[in-house]
Amino acid sequence: MIYSLTNPLFQKAKSVMKQIESHNYEAYFVGGCVRDTLLNLPIHDIDIATSARPDEVEMIFANTIDLGKQHGTVIVVWQKETYEITTFRTEDSYSDFRHPDNVQFVRNLQEDTLRRDFTINALAFDMNGRLYDYHGGKLDLDAKIIRAVGNPMERFYEDALRIFRAIRFASQLGFTVDGETFRSMKALAKNLNQVSMERIRIEMTKFLQGKYFNDSYQLLIDANIYRYLPMMNVANIQEVLDQLAKKYYAMHQHDYEFSESMSWAIFLMELPFNSVTDKRHFLKVWTHSNQTIKDIKNIVELIPLFKANQIDLETVYHYQNEILLEVEQYMQSQAIIQKPSIEVMFNSLPIKQRTDIVVNGADIMKMLGLTKGKPIVGELIAEIERNIILQQLDNTQEAIEAFVSSYLKDSVK
Ligand code: ATP
Ligand code: MG
């Protein structure tokens, strides 16, 4: 079957393929871009599989980045785009649960597809849009089934992350998991506790954000997966996930594509952790970056403020605008607030940041006749800032000078 690869990403990538083919190697589009094209979904990146060895790929292209050459992957920078180009390979078990122990490069596509996780991910297109389907992936796509390539017990034993990937694809695509594949997932779920947390977290985020979370979250419980995830083996897990699914569902109904931080913040709020220390520990164990943890913390702080109708100009000033807008969107999706007001409030702020104040620390020191910094300088700036935000003080030199002298008089009294 021939498909027309009209997506501009394919069009651009074709010239990469032509380069490879002109050196007498084979090259195919593989993985998510093939699956998503057949499902009429948008594609976000292009993966290429080739018969050329990594060294050979490096010889063909002037600009390459080594991304684990020993495992077969080279990044090629071509016409300002990057492409992940992976040599056809087979692999054995993952004793470090991260990389296969032994990668053997092979020269044909069919052998390469044997190492791929699911039939729907083992499809390939050549440059002209001819589909290569050695494992019935197209039938499974049509029937909306996630099925392991080959023997599922063996495949999940090799790499337990695939167990989690199965539920991630179920949540993203709204597919069901084939019976034998499901039974093997359940039998080997315990091996998940040996997989690196980063790899699980990446899949977990996609699982949480999936459009069909509502139809697939039960798999987390039914396949016993939650038991082997850190800090998720809680007594009321069913209730936690039921509530969470309702919230995400409403968010999807509003066509709102929420960020990674938002999905984890909502999740965290459902879990039975009361102390800030426990919440922080949870996010740390799940290997979130400090920036993500900060964003999640802000979201968790803002939600009750929105609920209590306590968002004022000071809040709008102190929290990052992007996060405020996202929480506002969340509140609307949950029918907790009706009308958006953050943008109007933000636009009405006389200053957006401290450096917008017409005076700085040195000016204040001059006004106070100080030659050395003292705590009072910081206190005064914070007071000036607060009064300007609340529109009780004009952001002008004269007004601020008057404010400073009356502040001094008051503090002397
Ligand atoms: P996405 O659209 O989320 O990127 P994807 O299917 O492209 O989905 P990737 O994680 O980018 O997923 O992996 C690319 C391809 O590599 C997969 O389609 C699959 O064929 C193969 N693959 C990835 N991870 C594994 C794994 N752990 N075991 C076996 N094959 C895998
Ligand atoms: Mg991909």
XYZ file of C-alpha atoms and ligand atoms in Angstrom:
445
model
C 0.000 0.000 0.000
C 1.302 3.461 -0.916
C 0.456 6.528 1.159
C 1.041 10.083 0.173
C 3.381 11.661 2.659
C 2.122 15.191 2.350
C 3.229 16.403 5.756
C 5.967 19.027 5.236
C 8.094 17.261 7.865
C 8.270 14.220 5.594
C 8.907 16.389 2.567
C 11.898 17.972 4.263
C 13.167 14.674 5.595
C 13.059 13.103 2.162
C 16.234 14.909 1.177
C 17.995 13.258 4.118
C 16.781 9.883 2.899
C 17.947 10.676 -0.621
C 21.413 11.425 0.684
C 21.539 8.092 2.481
C 20.188 6.201 -0.518
C 22.625 7.885 -2.881
C 25.345 6.160 -0.853
C 23.631 2.839 -1.512
C 22.114 2.328 1.916
C 18.446 1.873 2.735
C 16.486 4.358 4.806
C 12.925 4.328 6.168
C 10.656 6.478 8.267
C 9.851 4.534 11.442
C 8.073 4.730 14.778
C 5.648 7.412 15.905
C 5.641 9.424 12.671
C 4.381 6.412 10.692
C 1.810 5.404 13.304
C 0.475 8.924 13.706
C 0.271 9.543 9.953
C -1.848 6.425 9.526
C -4.070 7.642 12.363
C -4.370 11.089 10.788
C -2.780 12.626 13.850
C -0.243 15.436 13.758
C 3.378 14.305 13.796
C 6.028 16.072 15.819
C 9.290 14.480 14.866
C 10.741 12.149 12.313
C 12.764 9.077 13.135
C 14.729 7.384 10.417
C 16.069 3.829 10.405
C 18.870 2.901 8.061
C 21.113 0.067 6.959
C 24.116 2.408 7.232
C 26.242 1.948 10.369
C 26.686 4.984 12.618
C 30.201 5.627 11.237
C 28.810 5.471 7.755
C 26.040 7.922 8.629
C 28.690 10.266 9.985
C 30.604 10.006 6.724
C 27.528 10.947 4.683
C 26.594 14.060 6.666
C 28.836 16.956 7.571
C 26.943 17.900 10.701
C 26.195 15.082 13.146
C 25.865 14.651 16.884
C 26.740 11.369 18.561
C 23.724 10.306 20.618
C 24.817 6.883 21.740
C 26.583 5.666 18.643
C 27.277 2.318 20.267
C 23.498 1.812 20.344
C 23.216 2.913 16.763
C 21.839 6.425 16.981
C 23.291 9.511 15.363
C 21.609 12.886 15.183
C 21.936 14.512 11.806
C 21.538 18.249 11.447
C 20.268 18.915 7.965
C 18.852 22.159 6.623
C 18.394 23.471 10.154
C 16.368 20.449 11.261
C 17.606 17.553 13.356
C 16.855 13.931 12.602
C 17.446 10.890 14.749
C 18.963 8.267 12.507
C 19.248 4.774 13.950
C 20.986 1.862 12.343
C 18.905 -1.295 11.909
C 19.656 -3.377 14.948
C 18.631 -6.259 17.125
C 19.139 -6.277 20.845
C 19.268 -8.627 23.831
C 18.213 -8.034 27.380
C 18.543 -4.742 29.220
C 20.425 -5.775 32.358
C 20.899 -2.133 33.363
C 17.205 -1.628 32.491
C 18.229 1.314 30.359
C 20.197 0.203 27.350
C 20.337 -3.170 25.699
C 23.459 -5.101 26.674
C 24.279 -6.168 23.213
C 23.376 -4.319 20.115
C 23.937 -6.086 16.856
C 23.705 -4.044 13.750
C 21.832 -5.744 10.968
C 21.320 -4.898 7.353
C 17.594 -5.252 6.936
C 14.462 -3.528 8.101
C 12.501 -6.655 8.932
C 15.058 -7.755 11.528
C 15.041 -4.266 13.013
C 11.290 -4.316 13.522
C 11.633 -7.367 15.781
C 13.134 -5.252 18.570
C 10.353 -2.660 18.511
C 7.817 -2.695 21.303
C 4.341 -2.795 19.739
C 3.029 -3.758 16.342
C 1.702 -0.217 15.817
C 5.240 1.075 16.431
C 6.896 -1.429 14.132
C 5.613 0.094 10.903
C 7.820 1.824 8.359
C 7.419 3.959 5.254
C 9.956 4.239 2.533
C 10.585 7.560 0.881
C 7.716 7.034 -1.534
C 5.159 6.211 1.116
C 5.165 2.446 0.693
C 4.151 0.850 3.979
C 6.228 -1.999 5.461
C 4.257 -3.968 7.993
C 5.792 -7.225 9.204
C 3.688 -7.702 12.346
C 0.130 -6.804 11.443
C 0.506 -3.284 12.777
C -1.963 -1.782 10.329
C -4.675 -4.237 11.376
C -3.993 -3.419 15.010
C -4.150 0.296 14.265
C -7.528 -0.175 12.615
C -8.769 -2.314 15.506
C -7.203 0.081 18.033
C -5.149 -2.573 19.737
C -1.816 -2.379 21.493
C -0.046 -5.673 21.013
C 3.574 -6.530 21.719
C 5.755 -7.557 18.794
C 6.514 -11.266 19.254
C 6.227 -12.941 22.645
C 5.028 -10.335 25.162
C 6.555 -12.076 28.206
C 9.950 -12.024 26.536
C 9.565 -8.456 25.343
C 8.537 -7.107 28.753
C 11.204 -9.166 30.422
C 13.838 -7.578 28.159
C 12.681 -4.082 29.013
C 9.990 -3.492 31.636
C 9.516 0.096 30.552
C 7.480 -1.314 27.670
C 4.808 -2.240 30.249
C 4.424 1.410 31.024
C 4.650 2.425 27.390
C 1.646 0.203 26.690
C -0.566 2.193 29.040
C 0.935 5.466 27.811
C -0.129 4.654 24.241
C -3.541 3.490 25.501
C -3.996 6.887 27.148
C -2.753 8.865 24.150
C -4.559 6.922 21.457
C -7.618 5.507 23.212
C -6.593 1.942 22.306
C -7.160 -1.238 24.276
C -4.400 -3.648 25.215
C -4.516 -7.105 23.673
C -5.317 -9.858 26.221
C -2.043 -11.768 26.119
C -0.061 -8.549 26.144
C -2.045 -7.392 29.179
C -1.493 -10.640 31.088
C 2.239 -10.400 30.507
C 2.243 -6.799 31.677
C 0.567 -7.817 34.887
C 2.895 -10.768 35.396
C 6.010 -8.636 34.980
C 4.892 -5.278 36.392
C 7.159 -5.856 39.396
C 10.190 -5.432 37.147
C 9.253 -1.790 36.749
C 10.944 -1.022 40.038
C 14.253 -1.722 38.348
C 13.731 0.697 35.468
C 15.310 4.125 35.760
C 12.942 6.734 37.148
C 13.655 9.238 34.369
C 12.487 6.815 31.736
C 9.304 6.063 33.693
C 8.648 9.734 34.424
C 8.777 10.640 30.727
C 6.194 7.962 29.951
C 4.140 8.852 33.036
C 3.809 12.462 31.902
C 2.552 11.328 28.508
C 0.182 8.908 30.239
C -1.226 11.663 32.475
C -1.628 14.044 29.559
C -3.215 11.501 27.231
C -6.553 12.514 25.728
C -7.981 9.120 26.656
C -6.733 8.985 30.229
C -10.291 8.492 31.358
C -10.568 5.281 29.339
C -7.193 3.877 30.294
C -6.260 4.799 33.855
C -7.820 1.625 35.215
C -4.966 -0.277 33.557
C -2.586 1.230 36.089
C -4.497 -0.576 38.814
C -5.645 -3.668 36.951
C -2.133 -4.503 35.743
C -0.781 -3.782 39.262
C 1.553 -1.195 37.838
C 0.904 1.423 40.529
C 2.357 -0.883 43.178
C 5.772 -0.608 41.666
C 5.806 3.141 41.204
C 7.309 5.309 43.923
C 4.898 6.678 46.529
C 1.886 5.533 44.587
C 1.056 2.423 46.506
C -1.495 4.302 48.590
C -4.614 2.733 50.101
C -7.098 4.946 48.255
C -5.443 4.735 44.833
C -8.739 3.908 43.092
C -10.406 6.999 44.485
C -7.362 9.155 43.690
C -7.367 8.085 40.068
C -11.160 8.349 39.712
C -11.067 11.941 40.909
C -8.036 12.749 38.819
C -9.633 11.318 35.696
C -12.698 13.506 36.196
C -10.550 16.604 36.368
C -8.456 15.722 33.329
C -11.603 14.806 31.447
C -13.069 18.242 31.993
C -9.770 19.783 30.891
C -9.831 17.807 27.645
C -13.480 18.713 27.109
C -12.290 22.309 27.076
C -9.678 21.458 24.453
C -7.049 22.656 26.782
C -3.576 21.224 26.262
C -2.090 21.347 29.688
C 1.571 21.513 30.523
C 3.649 18.866 32.208
C 3.656 20.898 35.431
C -0.113 21.272 35.384
C -0.722 17.562 34.889
C 1.570 16.680 37.808
C 0.217 19.444 40.041
C -3.346 18.162 39.687
C -2.143 14.623 40.265
C -0.171 15.639 43.349
C -3.186 17.414 44.811
C -5.215 14.214 44.634
C -2.609 12.123 46.426
C -2.933 11.828 50.197
C 0.194 13.788 51.094
C -0.392 16.539 53.566
C 2.983 18.007 54.314
C 4.987 20.145 51.954
C 7.963 17.872 52.676
C 6.094 14.789 51.449
C 4.935 16.566 48.323
C 8.436 17.763 47.584
C 9.837 14.320 48.221
C 7.331 12.814 45.815
C 8.371 15.208 43.039
C 12.065 14.645 43.758
C 11.704 10.868 43.691
C 9.966 11.220 40.358
C 13.095 13.068 39.166
C 11.454 16.348 38.275
C 13.784 19.261 37.606
C 13.972 22.104 40.105
C 12.213 24.358 37.630
C 9.303 21.944 37.199
C 9.063 21.512 40.972
C 8.876 25.270 41.351
C 6.148 25.556 38.724
C 4.171 22.727 40.309
C 4.496 24.373 43.730
C 3.167 27.646 42.319
C 0.214 25.910 40.696
C -0.584 24.100 43.943
C -0.503 27.429 45.798
C -2.603 29.271 43.249
C -5.492 26.838 42.940
C -6.864 27.479 46.481
C -6.415 31.213 45.970
C -8.556 31.070 42.846
C -11.109 28.928 44.685
C -11.302 31.435 47.525
C -11.540 34.295 45.074
C -8.358 35.765 46.508
C -6.480 36.685 43.384
C -5.513 40.314 43.679
C -3.033 42.572 41.933
C -0.256 41.508 44.268
C -0.793 37.846 43.374
C -0.844 38.676 39.696
C 2.405 40.593 40.092
C 4.252 37.962 42.087
C 3.378 34.827 40.147
C 4.613 34.118 36.676
C 2.029 35.223 34.155
C 2.132 32.041 32.105
C 1.366 29.925 35.178
C -1.448 32.232 36.295
C -3.060 32.023 32.885
C -2.798 28.274 32.879
C -4.325 27.950 36.341
C -7.086 30.293 35.252
C -7.750 28.068 32.282
C -7.834 25.067 34.592
C -10.320 26.826 36.890
C -12.554 27.557 33.929
C -12.429 23.947 32.778
C -13.561 22.874 36.263
C -16.354 25.460 36.215
C -14.923 27.068 39.342
C -14.573 30.433 37.691
C -16.552 31.686 34.742
C -14.794 34.650 33.288
C -11.079 35.146 32.786
C -9.650 38.207 34.496
C -5.919 37.611 34.844
C -4.998 39.277 31.594
C -6.958 42.414 32.434
C -5.410 42.508 35.889
C -1.943 41.950 34.504
C -2.361 44.739 31.966
C -3.538 47.077 34.676
C -0.419 46.517 36.795
C 1.511 49.809 36.945
C 4.774 47.852 37.032
C 5.457 44.307 35.889
C 8.713 43.776 37.768
C 10.895 45.424 40.362
C 13.220 46.990 37.805
C 10.247 48.967 36.449
C 10.298 51.121 39.611
C 11.836 54.491 38.711
C 14.197 54.359 41.687
C 16.610 51.631 42.687
C 18.463 50.652 45.848
C 21.214 53.221 45.300
C 18.632 56.032 44.911
C 16.951 54.990 48.155
C 20.306 54.989 49.947
C 20.897 58.516 48.680
C 17.464 59.612 49.899
C 18.287 58.149 53.302
C 21.780 59.613 53.303
C 23.320 56.162 53.675
C 26.707 55.189 52.332
C 26.332 51.501 53.163
C 23.390 49.175 52.472
C 21.165 48.449 55.475
C 18.094 46.227 55.880
C 15.857 49.287 55.790
C 16.695 49.783 52.093
C 15.280 46.405 51.195
C 12.243 46.924 53.417
C 11.541 50.266 51.793
C 11.814 48.938 48.273
C 9.380 46.138 49.130
C 6.942 48.683 50.591
C 7.274 50.997 47.598
C 6.737 48.058 45.262
C 3.635 46.919 47.151
C 2.102 50.365 47.197
C 2.722 50.918 43.500
C 1.145 47.542 42.642
C -1.896 48.304 44.767
C -2.103 51.626 42.953
C -1.662 53.562 46.174
C 1.584 55.167 45.059
C 2.601 56.659 41.734
C 5.728 55.316 40.137
C 7.394 58.757 39.955
C 10.491 60.179 41.595
C 8.567 62.862 43.527
C 5.851 60.528 44.799
C 8.409 57.992 45.933
C 10.528 60.643 47.680
C 7.436 61.856 49.549
C 6.596 58.242 50.421
C 10.104 57.648 51.774
C 10.079 60.710 54.001
C 6.670 59.899 55.451
C 7.764 56.289 55.959
C 10.788 57.514 57.899
C 8.653 59.836 60.029
C 6.286 56.948 60.806
C 9.101 54.612 61.742
C 10.650 57.245 64.043
C 7.335 57.725 65.886
P 6.092 9.588 20.339
O 5.136 10.055 19.328
O 5.602 9.788 21.722
O 7.512 10.042 20.134
P 7.129 7.060 19.457
O 6.427 5.794 19.090
O 7.879 7.763 18.379
O 6.065 7.993 20.135
P 9.590 6.998 20.889
O 9.820 6.826 22.347
O 9.996 8.247 20.227
O 8.060 6.697 20.654
O 10.317 5.760 20.176
C 10.433 5.635 18.750
C 10.257 4.182 18.332
O 11.307 3.397 18.908
C 8.971 3.541 18.819
O 7.893 3.776 17.929
C 9.366 2.082 18.887
O 9.360 1.497 17.613
C 10.801 2.146 19.345
N 10.943 2.095 20.814
C 11.062 3.139 21.666
N 11.230 2.729 22.924
C 11.227 1.379 22.894
C 11.375 0.366 23.858
N 11.549 0.647 25.140
N 11.346 -0.918 23.419
C 11.184 -1.223 22.118
N 11.040 -0.309 21.156
C 11.061 0.967 21.530
Mg 9.110 9.592 18.674
